[in-house]
mmCIF file of C-alpha atoms in Angstrom:
data_model
loop_
_atom_site.group_PDB
_atom_site.id
_atom_site.type_symbol
_atom_site.label_atom_id
_atom_site.label_comp_id
_atom_site.label_asym_id
_atom_site.label_seq_id
_atom_site.Cartn_x
_atom_site.Cartn_y
_atom_site.Cartn_z
ATOM 1 C CA UNK B 1 -37.657 -46.858 -46.957
ATOM 2 C CA UNK B 2 -34.929 -45.347 -49.081
ATOM 3 C CA UNK B 3 -33.029 -42.316 -47.962
ATOM 4 C CA UNK B 4 -30.759 -41.419 -50.808
ATOM 5 C CA UNK B 5 -31.627 -40.228 -54.214
ATOM 6 C CA UNK B 6 -29.153 -40.477 -57.029
ATOM 7 C CA UNK B 7 -29.004 -38.052 -59.874
ATOM 8 C CA UNK B 8 -29.146 -38.614 -62.768
ATOM 9 C CA UNK B 9 -31.277 -41.759 -62.882
ATOM 10 C CA UNK B 10 -29.529 -42.768 -66.100
ATOM 11 C CA UNK B 11 -26.343 -41.649 -67.806
ATOM 12 C CA UNK B 12 -24.899 -42.589 -71.207
ATOM 13 C CA UNK B 13 -21.358 -41.652 -72.198
ATOM 14 C CA UNK B 14 -18.557 -42.692 -74.550
ATOM 15 C CA UNK B 15 -15.491 -44.588 -73.417
ATOM 16 C CA UNK B 16 -12.814 -42.210 -72.192
ATOM 17 C CA UNK B 17 -15.268 -39.635 -70.906
ATOM 18 C CA UNK B 18 -15.799 -38.909 -67.228
ATOM 19 C CA UNK B 19 -19.011 -39.883 -65.450
ATOM 20 C CA UNK B 20 -20.368 -37.966 -62.485
ATOM 21 C CA UNK B 21 -23.174 -39.222 -60.264
ATOM 22 C CA UNK B 22 -24.695 -37.364 -57.350
ATOM 23 C CA UNK B 23 -26.395 -38.585 -54.210
ATOM 24 C CA UNK B 24 -28.500 -36.709 -51.684
ATOM 25 C CA UNK B 25 -29.579 -37.992 -48.289
ATOM 26 C CA UNK B 26 -31.785 -36.810 -45.461
ATOM 27 C CA UNK B 27 -30.371 -37.504 -42.005
ATOM 28 C CA UNK B 28 -27.043 -37.343 -40.196
ATOM 29 C CA UNK B 29 -24.576 -40.092 -41.048
ATOM 30 C CA UNK B 30 -21.361 -41.725 -39.865
ATOM 31 C CA UNK B 31 -20.274 -42.670 -43.333
ATOM 32 C CA UNK B 32 -21.444 -42.883 -46.922
ATOM 33 C CA UNK B 33 -20.628 -45.747 -49.232
ATOM 34 C CA UNK B 34 -20.846 -46.264 -52.973
ATOM 35 C CA UNK B 35 -21.659 -49.658 -54.489
ATOM 36 C CA UNK B 36 -21.807 -50.970 -58.045
ATOM 37 C CA UNK B 37 -24.264 -53.568 -59.280
ATOM 38 C CA UNK B 38 -24.081 -55.498 -62.521
ATOM 39 C CA UNK B 39 -27.124 -57.146 -64.064
ATOM 40 C CA UNK B 40 -29.364 -56.590 -61.049
ATOM 41 C CA UNK B 41 -27.553 -59.056 -58.799
ATOM 42 C CA UNK B 42 -24.776 -58.816 -56.192
ATOM 43 C CA UNK B 43 -23.412 -55.438 -55.211
ATOM 44 C CA UNK B 44 -19.713 -54.640 -55.056
ATOM 45 C CA UNK B 45 -18.358 -52.115 -52.589
ATOM 46 C CA UNK B 46 -16.426 -49.298 -54.258
ATOM 47 C CA UNK B 47 -15.510 -46.763 -51.634
ATOM 48 C CA UNK B 48 -16.414 -45.570 -48.133
ATOM 49 C CA UNK B 49 -16.096 -41.954 -47.042
ATOM 50 C CA UNK B 50 -16.492 -40.969 -43.411
ATOM 51 C CA UNK B 51 -18.516 -37.987 -42.273
ATOM 52 C CA UNK B 52 -15.361 -36.070 -41.287
ATOM 53 C CA UNK B 53 -13.802 -36.544 -44.723
ATOM 54 C CA UNK B 54 -14.474 -34.314 -47.700
ATOM 55 C CA UNK B 55 -12.821 -36.181 -50.545
ATOM 56 C CA UNK B 56 -11.462 -39.640 -51.196
ATOM 57 C CA UNK B 57 -9.769 -41.311 -54.150
ATOM 58 C CA UNK B 58 -9.476 -44.919 -55.240
ATOM 59 C CA UNK B 59 -7.973 -45.591 -58.637
ATOM 60 C CA UNK B 60 -10.206 -43.906 -61.220
ATOM 61 C CA UNK B 61 -12.833 -43.110 -58.582
ATOM 62 C CA UNK B 62 -13.160 -39.815 -56.752
ATOM 63 C CA UNK B 63 -15.807 -39.313 -54.097
ATOM 64 C CA UNK B 64 -16.718 -36.064 -52.401
ATOM 65 C CA UNK B 65 -18.943 -35.516 -49.385
ATOM 66 C CA UNK B 66 -20.631 -32.301 -48.298
ATOM 67 C CA UNK B 67 -22.386 -32.924 -44.997
ATOM 68 C CA UNK B 68 -23.755 -29.377 -44.880
ATOM 69 C CA UNK B 69 -25.661 -30.052 -48.094
ATOM 70 C CA UNK B 70 -26.212 -33.737 -47.303
ATOM 71 C CA UNK B 71 -24.824 -34.711 -50.662
ATOM 72 C CA UNK B 72 -22.066 -36.769 -52.242
ATOM 73 C CA UNK B 73 -20.721 -37.233 -55.729
ATOM 74 C CA UNK B 74 -18.954 -40.105 -57.440
ATOM 75 C CA UNK B 75 -16.667 -39.321 -60.352
ATOM 76 C CA UNK B 76 -15.374 -42.073 -62.610
ATOM 77 C CA UNK B 77 -12.572 -40.809 -64.799
ATOM 78 C CA UNK B 78 -11.575 -42.203 -68.201
ATOM 79 C CA UNK B 79 -14.598 -44.515 -68.257
ATOM 80 C CA UNK B 80 -14.510 -47.948 -69.830
ATOM 81 C CA UNK B 81 -17.228 -50.153 -71.283
ATOM 82 C CA UNK B 82 -16.719 -52.423 -68.256
ATOM 83 C CA UNK B 83 -17.904 -49.572 -66.005
ATOM 84 C CA UNK B 84 -21.427 -50.088 -67.355
ATOM 85 C CA UNK B 85 -23.519 -50.875 -64.271
ATOM 86 C CA UNK B 86 -25.886 -49.366 -61.729
ATOM 87 C CA UNK B 87 -24.293 -47.291 -58.999
ATOM 88 C CA UNK B 88 -25.829 -46.806 -55.556
ATOM 89 C CA UNK B 89 -24.949 -44.644 -52.622
ATOM 90 C CA UNK B 90 -25.722 -45.960 -49.152
ATOM 91 C CA UNK B 91 -25.769 -44.234 -45.789
ATOM 92 C CA UNK B 92 -25.942 -45.564 -42.253
ATOM 93 C CA UNK B 93 -28.278 -43.040 -40.575
ATOM 94 C CA UNK B 94 -26.012 -43.417 -37.519
ATOM 95 C CA UNK B 95 -27.103 -47.054 -37.191
ATOM 96 C CA UNK B 96 -25.668 -50.373 -38.309
ATOM 97 C CA UNK B 97 -27.923 -50.793 -41.327
ATOM 98 C CA UNK B 98 -27.411 -49.301 -44.775
ATOM 99 C CA UNK B 99 -30.043 -47.220 -46.494
ATOM 100 C CA UNK B 100 -29.597 -47.282 -50.251
ATOM 101 C CA UNK B 101 -30.541 -44.714 -52.817
ATOM 102 C CA UNK B 102 -32.456 -45.376 -55.995
ATOM 103 C CA UNK B 103 -29.340 -45.722 -58.153
ATOM 104 C CA UNK B 104 -27.845 -44.325 -61.347
ATOM 105 C CA UNK B 105 -27.732 -46.572 -64.401
ATOM 106 C CA UNK B 106 -24.513 -45.875 -66.256
ATOM 107 C CA UNK B 107 -24.017 -46.996 -69.857
ATOM 108 C CA UNK B 108 -20.547 -46.588 -71.360
ATOM 109 C CA UNK B 109 -20.391 -47.073 -75.122
ATOM 110 C CA UNK B 110 -17.180 -48.378 -76.722
ATOM 111 C CA UNK C 20 -11.407 -66.887 -49.973
ATOM 112 C CA UNK C 21 -15.053 -67.700 -50.529
ATOM 113 C CA UNK C 22 -17.492 -64.850 -50.664
ATOM 114 C CA UNK C 23 -21.075 -64.695 -49.489
ATOM 115 C CA UNK C 24 -23.150 -67.431 -51.054
ATOM 116 C CA UNK C 25 -26.926 -67.666 -51.361
ATOM 117 C CA UNK C 26 -29.145 -70.565 -52.269
ATOM 118 C CA UNK C 27 -31.155 -71.080 -54.312
ATOM 119 C CA UNK C 28 -30.213 -68.592 -57.000
ATOM 120 C CA UNK C 29 -33.771 -68.670 -58.301
ATOM 121 C CA UNK C 30 -36.985 -69.746 -56.631
ATOM 122 C CA UNK C 31 -40.393 -69.935 -58.257
ATOM 123 C CA UNK C 32 -43.331 -70.623 -55.997
ATOM 124 C CA UNK C 33 -47.078 -70.315 -55.938
ATOM 125 C CA UNK C 34 -49.038 -67.779 -53.975
ATOM 126 C CA UNK C 35 -49.665 -68.990 -50.446
ATOM 127 C CA UNK C 36 -46.650 -71.300 -50.248
ATOM 128 C CA UNK C 37 -43.806 -71.177 -47.730
ATOM 129 C CA UNK C 38 -40.211 -70.499 -48.837
ATOM 130 C CA UNK C 39 -36.811 -70.513 -47.210
ATOM 131 C CA UNK C 40 -33.813 -68.614 -48.540
ATOM 132 C CA UNK C 41 -30.339 -69.421 -47.280
ATOM 133 C CA UNK C 42 -27.270 -67.259 -46.825
ATOM 134 C CA UNK C 43 -23.714 -68.375 -46.051
ATOM 135 C CA UNK C 44 -21.675 -65.352 -44.960
ATOM 136 C CA UNK C 45 -17.939 -64.904 -45.179
ATOM 137 C CA UNK C 46 -16.232 -66.898 -42.444
ATOM 138 C CA UNK C 47 -15.502 -64.750 -39.421
ATOM 139 C CA UNK C 48 -18.013 -62.029 -40.252
ATOM 140 C CA UNK C 49 -20.213 -61.444 -37.240
ATOM 141 C CA UNK C 50 -22.700 -59.103 -38.898
ATOM 142 C CA UNK C 51 -25.218 -60.418 -41.433
ATOM 143 C CA UNK C 52 -27.863 -58.470 -43.335
ATOM 144 C CA UNK C 53 -30.855 -59.238 -45.485
ATOM 145 C CA UNK C 54 -32.110 -56.822 -48.133
ATOM 146 C CA UNK C 55 -34.857 -56.971 -50.722
ATOM 147 C CA UNK C 56 -34.534 -55.346 -54.108
ATOM 148 C CA UNK C 57 -37.387 -54.740 -56.484
ATOM 149 C CA UNK C 58 -36.842 -54.023 -60.152
ATOM 150 C CA UNK C 59 -35.393 -50.586 -60.756
ATOM 151 C CA UNK C 60 -34.967 -49.838 -57.054
ATOM 152 C CA UNK C 61 -32.117 -49.873 -54.595
ATOM 153 C CA UNK C 62 -31.811 -52.611 -51.966
ATOM 154 C CA UNK C 63 -34.218 -52.180 -49.063
ATOM 155 C CA UNK C 64 -33.083 -53.201 -45.588
ATOM 156 C CA UNK C 65 -34.968 -56.077 -43.947
ATOM 157 C CA UNK C 66 -33.038 -57.352 -40.921
ATOM 158 C CA UNK C 67 -29.581 -57.293 -39.371
ATOM 159 C CA UNK C 68 -27.924 -59.920 -37.164
ATOM 160 C CA UNK C 69 -25.002 -59.407 -34.844
ATOM 161 C CA UNK C 70 -23.943 -62.936 -33.989
ATOM 162 C CA UNK C 71 -27.017 -65.074 -33.344
ATOM 163 C CA UNK C 72 -29.388 -62.303 -32.403
ATOM 164 C CA UNK C 73 -31.424 -60.000 -34.587
ATOM 165 C CA UNK C 74 -30.094 -56.559 -33.707
ATOM 166 C CA UNK C 75 -32.550 -54.718 -35.934
ATOM 167 C CA UNK C 76 -35.571 -56.245 -37.662
ATOM 168 C CA UNK C 77 -37.321 -52.961 -38.360
ATOM 169 C CA UNK C 78 -37.295 -53.561 -42.115
ATOM 170 C CA UNK C 79 -39.328 -56.765 -42.110
ATOM 171 C CA UNK C 80 -42.566 -55.795 -43.882
ATOM 172 C CA UNK C 81 -44.927 -57.934 -41.805
ATOM 173 C CA UNK C 82 -45.117 -61.043 -39.632
ATOM 174 C CA UNK C 83 -45.017 -63.362 -42.647
ATOM 175 C CA UNK C 84 -41.286 -62.665 -42.795
ATOM 176 C CA UNK C 85 -38.894 -64.202 -40.287
ATOM 177 C CA UNK C 86 -35.153 -64.819 -40.221
ATOM 178 C CA UNK C 87 -32.869 -66.895 -38.034
ATOM 179 C CA UNK C 88 -29.164 -67.329 -37.512
ATOM 180 C CA UNK C 89 -28.991 -70.034 -34.835
ATOM 181 C CA UNK C 90 -25.233 -70.582 -34.744
ATOM 182 C CA UNK C 91 -24.074 -67.134 -35.703
ATOM 183 C CA UNK C 92 -23.074 -68.137 -39.216
ATOM 184 C CA UNK C 93 -25.625 -69.366 -41.781
ATOM 185 C CA UNK C 94 -28.900 -67.485 -41.885
ATOM 186 C CA UNK C 95 -32.279 -68.437 -43.270
ATOM 187 C CA UNK C 96 -34.952 -65.985 -44.356
ATOM 188 C CA UNK C 97 -38.403 -67.536 -44.118
ATOM 189 C CA UNK C 98 -41.490 -66.230 -45.853
ATOM 190 C CA UNK C 99 -44.896 -67.679 -45.023
ATOM 191 C CA UNK C 100 -48.015 -67.495 -47.172
ATOM 192 C CA UNK C 101 -46.151 -65.858 -50.027
ATOM 193 C CA UNK C 102 -47.848 -63.126 -52.035
ATOM 194 C CA UNK C 103 -47.144 -61.900 -55.549
ATOM 195 C CA UNK C 104 -45.806 -58.669 -54.066
ATOM 196 C CA UNK C 105 -43.023 -60.642 -52.380
ATOM 197 C CA UNK C 106 -41.432 -61.228 -55.780
ATOM 198 C CA UNK C 107 -38.003 -59.584 -55.722
ATOM 199 C CA UNK C 108 -34.299 -60.325 -55.467
ATOM 200 C CA UNK C 109 -33.350 -61.085 -51.872
ATOM 201 C CA UNK C 110 -29.787 -60.089 -51.085
ATOM 202 C CA UNK C 111 -27.656 -61.147 -48.173
ATOM 203 C CA UNK C 112 -24.543 -59.316 -47.005
ATOM 204 C CA UNK C 113 -22.007 -59.787 -44.249
ATOM 205 C CA UNK C 114 -19.406 -57.568 -42.668
ATOM 206 C CA UNK C 115 -16.644 -57.736 -40.135
ATOM 207 C CA UNK C 116 -18.136 -56.670 -36.831
ATOM 208 C CA UNK C 117 -20.442 -53.686 -37.036
ATOM 209 C CA UNK C 118 -21.135 -52.364 -40.484
ATOM 210 C CA UNK C 119 -21.388 -48.777 -39.381
ATOM 211 C CA UNK C 120 -17.701 -48.313 -40.172
ATOM 212 C CA UNK C 121 -17.145 -51.258 -42.495
ATOM 213 C CA UNK C 122 -18.071 -52.231 -46.018
ATOM 214 C CA UNK C 123 -20.627 -54.947 -46.573
ATOM 215 C CA UNK C 124 -19.936 -57.921 -48.829
ATOM 216 C CA UNK C 125 -22.941 -59.008 -50.831
ATOM 217 C CA UNK C 126 -23.989 -62.368 -52.149
ATOM 218 C CA UNK C 127 -25.393 -62.842 -55.665
ATOM 219 C CA UNK C 128 -28.962 -62.868 -54.400
ATOM 220 C CA UNK C 129 -31.957 -65.156 -54.702
ATOM 221 C CA UNK C 130 -34.553 -64.162 -57.261
ATOM 222 C CA UNK C 131 -37.949 -65.058 -55.834
ATOM 223 C CA UNK C 132 -40.931 -65.216 -58.156
ATOM 224 C CA UNK C 133 -44.370 -65.760 -56.679
ATOM 225 C CA UNK C 134 -46.936 -66.815 -59.277
#
């Protein structure tokens, strides 16, 4: 089963623009994580935000979490062609397994 | 250091055959996970090991799927009597202790194709 749903499903932007992806989930969580996947293979962890945090930054990434709305957003600023990938949010449902969303496919044109 | 490795990278088999997929986690990681990812979807949880024992196997789709981790390191996912619907990328991940508060490190996956 998949808990999260990312929005939009696909996003195309020009280099230098910002990209915003949203994630909604259904149950209570301990933390929410964002992962990136290139070419349908291994995922790379980007950032983890805990349920008692509202915002977190890492380089060009900014993640927000609203537990009252059960939603999170990932902002990539000043995008680059190398940011082209699929992005997934994942939640823990207060367990030790991750439940992934359906993903946002980001295309950044040079 | 070495990351999570998975072998083989690709596996093509015929319907009804038995397959084994191997995962070598990062040294020292006690938690190991298997996921399955179909085209256009996010990874779907299959099973989670803490040490040698399966702490949660609620994601295994049926009794044709089985996984072991006998020495608390390498894990093998076993699929009996494969079906075409088993075709997917099988991902392995490991994490330091419990993943509830830790990131997971993923391997490159094994692409299984059942003809």
